[in-house]
Amino acid sequence: MQHKTQLTLSFLLSQILLLAWAEDLECVPGFQQKVFHIEKPFEFTEDRLVLNLKFDDCKGNNQLNFEVSNPDFRVEGDGSLVALKNLSGAGTALFVRARSEHAEDTAEIFIAGANEKHGALKEILKLEGNAGIPRQKRAILATPILIPENQRPPFPRQVGKVIRSEGTEGAKFRLSGKGVDQDPKGIFRINEITGDVSVTRTLDREAIANYELEVEVTDLGGKTIDGPVRLDIFVIDQNDNRPMFKEGPYVGHVMEGSPTGTTVMRMTAFDADDASTDNALLRYNILKQTPTKPSPNMFYIDPEKGDIVTVVSPVLLDRETMESPKYELVIEAKDMGGLDVGLTGTATATILIDDKNDHPPEFTKKEFQATVKEGVTGVIVNLTVGDRDDPVTGAWRAVYTIINGNPGQSFEIHTNPQTNEGMLSVVKPLDYEISAFHTLLIKVENEDPLIPDIAYGPSSTATVQITVEDVNEGPVFHPNPMMVTKQENIPVGSVVLTVNATDPDTLQHQTIRYSVYKDPAGWLEINPTNGTIGTTAVLDRESPYVQDNVYTALFLAIDSGNPPATGTGTLHITLEDVNDNVPSLYPTLAKVCDDAKDLRVVVLGASDKDLHPNTDPFKFELSKQSGPEKLWRINKLNNTHAQVILLQNLKKANYNIPISVTDSGKPPLTNNTELKLQVCTCKKSKMDCSATDALHISLTLILLSLLSLLCL
């Protein structure tokens, strides 16, 4: 605003200078003073003179008429500006348009406080005290030009005049700047001889509000002889833009029961016209409210600020009694301060009445019934409640609590999120023989707390009567699982264990019989009457049916009910190891070159299926060697390995070396076996072990042959 005032006072200074030199100049068509600055009175009085405007078209002012931007003012034929009624305000500026047969012009009247006007004028003139306005001698006089936007053809249209006090003989005017020879080019032009300034097209203030041009005087050859001088052209705003709501959608919330005058939201419109004029002075109004109940005027909008507030009592702002908790308001924004001549724009404001927890949940009945079979778990009954609050909020969602009758924690209750019902479940199986009836006391509350003046009442608690039905339960083994330890290889028919099963249905006096359910290896049997388990085969710890020394079998106990009920018992037999497995030797085949330098033929290892101490350390031995010289020996490396070494190179042939390996069990077990040794021909890293006519020697056979010869 301060910048606008400074520009206006600059115009005023130009007009003062123009008047100072008027005595030396020819008549200039238009307002003799184009800009006025008056102090804002307390109010404008009807028919009282505001100021005098002087317009001269230099040809008699034929058919002269005036138009005022504010309809509350008019200009008399003699140029007197008067108010049509008593007004406490008229905005910050007025525009007066004068038009005759030969000329038209616009004057601008700014309304401001005296301090603001005088301070700005002092700043522009850079004067102290009452020093006055110095007069300067200038050859070019270019007063600011004001042009209304949206003028209609014909064009070009004269809008102002530049004057040279020394005349223009032998000289010409030249105009330059944005709008002339700079983009947008060609909007303005000047008569080189007369200095008349013309506009060539319609102007749009919202596109460009002012133009800063330069005027200079050149000789006929184009050389500047005076200037340049600044020429300001201002585009006067016309009310050609409707108010627009740009920030939608507009959604506001207000809590039900809010006090009268509660602010809900603010509506703000935008007007592209000059903000310092009534063209952009907006006033707001509610055109329509939907729905219209319980009152057609539920809300009010501040005409100046756009704030929407409630105007009904808190009792009417009750969400549960409303036709709809959503209201739609059609809001109108009108410029020209809301006068009938103003342009309008509309938008829809949606107002949602938010729920508060002013209604406690209530059970639909005081007592619920449920029946459940003993031994069964799961939901047994759904408890229903009613709540008048908003179903999508914590003021509606129910929270259930069992407050009595659940000492063993056999029951739980949870909320169904879709229906808001309480789902009562059995989580620990019930026993008819212990208790055939249960009574629970349950309360219901909301997730959100109730408002202070509302409390939970008797309808927020309910009783659930639960009847337990008797069923024929299967016998139960004691203990289960059953565990026993036995040595493997015990005699067939040995007793392993006598099982014990009882019937929970103590009131029915039923008998129990037993049977084998799962016996993977087929080693066991059970007496159907007394439950004694015995062996039908040898128990073998090394069997694939034994896992981690444990053999597992399942047995059934069946009562005499109709239909009979069955219980399952598990038996784990831990088998102790017995030295019943000879050690095994590996590998059983070795190869060596007939010219080998390293006569260490092979490293032998031993393993045993039994457990320690029936395994290592193992004892390795060679059977007795016959003949004049020994061909090999065996050396023990550790508890589980030994090495076979040749004592000399052998010819290509296959040899069988008799070896015995003995474990450490009590008593120990020995495995007599043979190591097959192939002596091969080796050339260029290739081993040839193919069959030849070489002798296949078996020391055992040689020994037998020698014994036969001796007997002869």
Short mmCIF file of N, CA, C and O in Angstrom, two decimals, residues 170-233:
data_model
loop_
_atom_site.label_atom_id
_atom_site.label_comp_id
_atom_site.label_asym_id
_atom_site.label_seq_id
_atom_site.Cartn_x
_atom_site.Cartn_y
_atom_site.Cartn_z
N GLY A 170 11.58 21.04 -36.57
CA GLY A 170 12.89 20.46 -36.85
C GLY A 170 13.24 19.32 -35.92
O GLY A 170 14.41 18.91 -35.88
N ALA A 171 12.25 18.84 -35.17
CA ALA A 171 12.51 17.73 -34.23
C ALA A 171 11.30 16.79 -34.25
O ALA A 171 10.25 17.12 -34.80
N LYS A 172 11.50 15.64 -33.65
CA LYS A 172 10.40 14.68 -33.57
C LYS A 172 10.53 13.86 -32.27
O LYS A 172 11.60 13.72 -31.70
N PHE A 173 9.33 13.35 -31.82
CA PHE A 173 9.30 12.53 -30.61
C PHE A 173 9.61 11.07 -30.96
O PHE A 173 9.26 10.58 -32.02
N ARG A 174 10.26 10.41 -29.97
CA ARG A 174 10.51 8.97 -30.12
C ARG A 174 10.17 8.28 -28.79
O ARG A 174 10.61 8.71 -27.73
N LEU A 175 9.37 7.18 -28.88
CA LEU A 175 8.91 6.44 -27.70
C LEU A 175 9.56 5.06 -27.70
O LEU A 175 9.65 4.41 -28.75
N SER A 176 10.00 4.57 -26.54
CA SER A 176 10.66 3.26 -26.46
C SER A 176 10.34 2.61 -25.11
O SER A 176 9.86 3.25 -24.18
N GLY A 177 10.62 1.32 -25.07
CA GLY A 177 10.41 0.56 -23.84
C GLY A 177 9.50 -0.63 -24.05
O GLY A 177 9.05 -0.94 -25.15
N LYS A 178 9.22 -1.33 -22.96
CA LYS A 178 8.37 -2.51 -22.98
C LYS A 178 6.96 -2.10 -23.35
O LYS A 178 6.33 -1.31 -22.65
N GLY A 179 6.45 -2.65 -24.44
CA GLY A 179 5.14 -2.28 -24.96
C GLY A 179 5.24 -1.46 -26.22
O GLY A 179 4.23 -1.19 -26.87
N VAL A 180 6.48 -1.04 -26.56
CA VAL A 180 6.69 -0.26 -27.79
C VAL A 180 7.61 -1.06 -28.70
O VAL A 180 7.16 -1.69 -29.66
N ASP A 181 8.91 -1.01 -28.38
CA ASP A 181 9.88 -1.75 -29.19
C ASP A 181 10.44 -2.96 -28.46
O ASP A 181 11.37 -3.60 -28.93
N GLN A 182 9.87 -3.26 -27.29
CA GLN A 182 10.22 -4.46 -26.55
C GLN A 182 8.93 -5.24 -26.30
O GLN A 182 7.85 -4.68 -26.19
N ASP A 183 9.10 -6.57 -26.18
CA ASP A 183 7.92 -7.43 -25.98
C ASP A 183 7.18 -7.04 -24.70
O ASP A 183 7.80 -6.79 -23.66
N PRO A 184 5.85 -6.98 -24.77
CA PRO A 184 5.01 -7.15 -25.97
C PRO A 184 5.06 -5.89 -26.84
O PRO A 184 4.72 -4.80 -26.38
N LYS A 185 5.51 -6.03 -28.05
CA LYS A 185 5.76 -4.89 -28.92
C LYS A 185 4.47 -4.33 -29.51
O LYS A 185 3.48 -5.03 -29.66
N GLY A 186 4.52 -3.02 -29.85
CA GLY A 186 3.47 -2.40 -30.64
C GLY A 186 2.21 -2.03 -29.90
O GLY A 186 1.19 -1.73 -30.54
N ILE A 187 2.21 -2.06 -28.54
CA ILE A 187 1.00 -1.70 -27.82
C ILE A 187 0.79 -0.18 -27.82
O ILE A 187 -0.33 0.31 -27.96
N PHE A 188 1.88 0.55 -27.70
CA PHE A 188 1.80 2.02 -27.67
C PHE A 188 2.63 2.60 -28.81
O PHE A 188 3.62 2.00 -29.25
N ARG A 189 2.19 3.80 -29.23
CA ARG A 189 2.98 4.54 -30.22
C ARG A 189 2.74 6.03 -30.02
O ARG A 189 1.78 6.44 -29.36
N ILE A 190 3.63 6.82 -30.56
CA ILE A 190 3.56 8.26 -30.37
C ILE A 190 3.63 8.95 -31.72
O ILE A 190 4.33 8.50 -32.64
N ASN A 191 2.84 10.02 -31.85
CA ASN A 191 2.90 10.85 -33.06
C ASN A 191 4.19 11.64 -32.99
O ASN A 191 4.43 12.41 -32.06
N GLU A 192 5.06 11.44 -33.96
CA GLU A 192 6.38 12.06 -33.92
C GLU A 192 6.31 13.58 -33.89
O GLU A 192 7.21 14.25 -33.34
N ILE A 193 5.24 14.13 -34.45
CA ILE A 193 5.16 15.60 -34.56
C ILE A 193 4.39 16.18 -33.39
O ILE A 193 4.86 17.12 -32.72
N THR A 194 3.20 15.61 -33.09
CA THR A 194 2.33 16.23 -32.08
C THR A 194 2.58 15.71 -30.67
O THR A 194 2.17 16.34 -29.69
N GLY A 195 3.20 14.54 -30.54
CA GLY A 195 3.42 13.96 -29.22
C GLY A 195 2.23 13.20 -28.68
O GLY A 195 2.23 12.81 -27.50
N ASP A 196 1.17 13.02 -29.50
CA ASP A 196 0.01 12.27 -29.05
C ASP A 196 0.39 10.79 -28.85
O ASP A 196 0.97 10.16 -29.75
N VAL A 197 0.04 10.26 -27.66
CA VAL A 197 0.32 8.86 -27.33
C VAL A 197 -0.97 8.06 -27.54
O VAL A 197 -2.04 8.44 -27.06
N SER A 198 -0.86 6.93 -28.26
CA SER A 198 -2.03 6.11 -28.59
C SER A 198 -1.79 4.67 -28.13
O SER A 198 -0.65 4.20 -28.07
N VAL A 199 -2.90 3.99 -27.80
CA VAL A 199 -2.87 2.56 -27.51
C VAL A 199 -3.50 1.85 -28.69
O VAL A 199 -4.48 2.32 -29.27
N THR A 200 -2.94 0.68 -29.05
CA THR A 200 -3.36 0.02 -30.28
C THR A 200 -4.24 -1.21 -30.04
O THR A 200 -4.72 -1.80 -31.00
N ARG A 201 -4.42 -1.58 -28.78
CA ARG A 201 -5.21 -2.78 -28.51
C ARG A 201 -5.77 -2.71 -27.09
O ARG A 201 -5.40 -1.83 -26.31
N THR A 202 -6.62 -3.66 -26.78
CA THR A 202 -7.20 -3.75 -25.44
C THR A 202 -6.12 -4.18 -24.44
O THR A 202 -5.32 -5.08 -24.72
N LEU A 203 -6.12 -3.54 -23.27
CA LEU A 203 -5.15 -3.87 -22.22
C LEU A 203 -5.80 -4.76 -21.15
O LEU A 203 -7.00 -4.70 -20.93
N ASP A 204 -4.93 -5.53 -20.50
CA ASP A 204 -5.39 -6.42 -19.41
C ASP A 204 -4.52 -6.13 -18.19
O ASP A 204 -3.34 -6.47 -18.17
N ARG A 205 -5.12 -5.50 -17.17
CA ARG A 205 -4.34 -5.13 -15.99
C ARG A 205 -3.78 -6.36 -15.29
O ARG A 205 -2.70 -6.31 -14.69
N GLU A 206 -4.54 -7.49 -15.33
CA GLU A 206 -4.08 -8.67 -14.63
C GLU A 206 -2.86 -9.29 -15.31
O GLU A 206 -2.13 -10.07 -14.69
N ALA A 207 -2.64 -8.95 -16.60
CA ALA A 207 -1.44 -9.43 -17.29
C ALA A 207 -0.28 -8.47 -17.04
O ALA A 207 0.80 -8.88 -16.62
N ILE A 208 -0.49 -7.18 -17.31
CA ILE A 208 0.54 -6.15 -17.05
C ILE A 208 -0.18 -4.95 -16.46
O ILE A 208 -1.08 -4.38 -17.09
N ALA A 209 0.21 -4.55 -15.25
CA ALA A 209 -0.49 -3.47 -14.55
C ALA A 209 0.05 -2.09 -14.90
O ALA A 209 -0.69 -1.10 -14.78
N ASN A 210 1.29 -2.01 -15.29
CA ASN A 210 1.84 -0.69 -15.65
C ASN A 210 3.01 -0.87 -16.61
O ASN A 210 3.64 -1.94 -16.67
N TYR A 211 3.27 0.20 -17.35
CA TYR A 211 4.35 0.22 -18.34
C TYR A 211 5.25 1.41 -18.04
O TYR A 211 4.77 2.51 -17.77
N GLU A 212 6.55 1.20 -18.07
CA GLU A 212 7.52 2.27 -17.88
C GLU A 212 8.21 2.52 -19.22
O GLU A 212 9.05 1.73 -19.65
N LEU A 213 7.81 3.61 -19.86
CA LEU A 213 8.35 3.94 -21.17
C LEU A 213 9.30 5.14 -21.06
O LEU A 213 9.35 5.81 -20.01
N GLU A 214 9.98 5.41 -22.13
CA GLU A 214 10.85 6.58 -22.20
C GLU A 214 10.55 7.38 -23.46
O GLU A 214 10.32 6.79 -24.54
N VAL A 215 10.51 8.71 -23.29
CA VAL A 215 10.27 9.62 -24.42
C VAL A 215 11.51 10.49 -24.59
O VAL A 215 12.08 10.98 -23.60
N GLU A 216 11.89 10.66 -25.83
CA GLU A 216 13.00 11.57 -26.12
C GLU A 216 12.68 12.34 -27.40
O GLU A 216 11.83 11.92 -28.19
N VAL A 217 13.37 13.45 -27.56
CA VAL A 217 13.21 14.29 -28.76
C VAL A 217 14.50 14.17 -29.56
O VAL A 217 15.60 14.30 -29.00
N THR A 218 14.35 13.88 -30.86
CA THR A 218 15.52 13.73 -31.73
C THR A 218 15.42 14.74 -32.87
O THR A 218 14.34 15.28 -33.16
N ASP A 219 16.53 14.99 -33.47
CA ASP A 219 16.49 15.80 -34.70
C ASP A 219 16.03 14.92 -35.83
O ASP A 219 15.78 13.73 -35.66
N LEU A 220 15.94 15.52 -36.99
CA LEU A 220 15.41 14.77 -38.13
C LEU A 220 16.33 13.64 -38.54
O LEU A 220 15.90 12.69 -39.20
N GLY A 221 17.55 13.70 -38.13
CA GLY A 221 18.50 12.63 -38.44
C GLY A 221 18.48 11.51 -37.41
O GLY A 221 19.20 10.53 -37.56
N GLY A 222 17.69 11.67 -36.33
CA GLY A 222 17.58 10.62 -35.33
C GLY A 222 18.47 10.82 -34.13
O GLY A 222 18.47 9.99 -33.21
N LYS A 223 19.20 11.95 -34.08
CA LYS A 223 20.09 12.20 -32.94
C LYS A 223 19.28 12.81 -31.80
O LYS A 223 18.49 13.72 -32.00
N THR A 224 19.48 12.27 -30.58
CA THR A 224 18.75 12.75 -29.41
C THR A 224 19.19 14.17 -29.07
O THR A 224 20.39 14.45 -28.92
N ILE A 225 18.19 15.06 -28.96
CA ILE A 225 18.51 16.44 -28.57
C ILE A 225 17.88 16.79 -27.23
O ILE A 225 18.21 17.81 -26.64
N ASP A 226 16.97 15.93 -26.73
CA ASP A 226 16.38 16.18 -25.41
C ASP A 226 15.86 14.83 -24.86
O ASP A 226 15.30 14.03 -25.59
N GLY A 227 16.04 14.66 -23.55
CA GLY A 227 15.57 13.43 -22.91
C GLY A 227 16.69 12.40 -22.83
O GLY A 227 17.87 12.72 -23.01
N PRO A 228 16.36 11.14 -22.56
CA PRO A 228 14.98 10.64 -22.44
C PRO A 228 14.33 11.01 -21.10
O PRO A 228 15.01 11.23 -20.11
N VAL A 229 12.98 11.03 -21.13
CA VAL A 229 12.17 11.31 -19.95
C VAL A 229 11.24 10.11 -19.74
O VAL A 229 10.70 9.56 -20.70
N ARG A 230 11.07 9.72 -18.49
CA ARG A 230 10.22 8.58 -18.18
C ARG A 230 8.74 8.92 -18.36
O ARG A 230 8.29 9.98 -17.92
N LEU A 231 8.02 7.99 -19.00
CA LEU A 231 6.58 8.12 -19.17
C LEU A 231 5.92 6.88 -18.57
O LEU A 231 6.11 5.76 -19.06
N ASP A 232 5.17 7.06 -17.48
CA ASP A 232 4.48 5.96 -16.82
C ASP A 232 3.06 5.84 -17.35
O ASP A 232 2.32 6.83 -17.42
N ILE A 233 2.70 4.62 -17.71
CA ILE A 233 1.34 4.34 -18.14
C ILE A 233 0.77 3.29 -17.18
O ILE A 233 1.32 2.20 -17.03
#
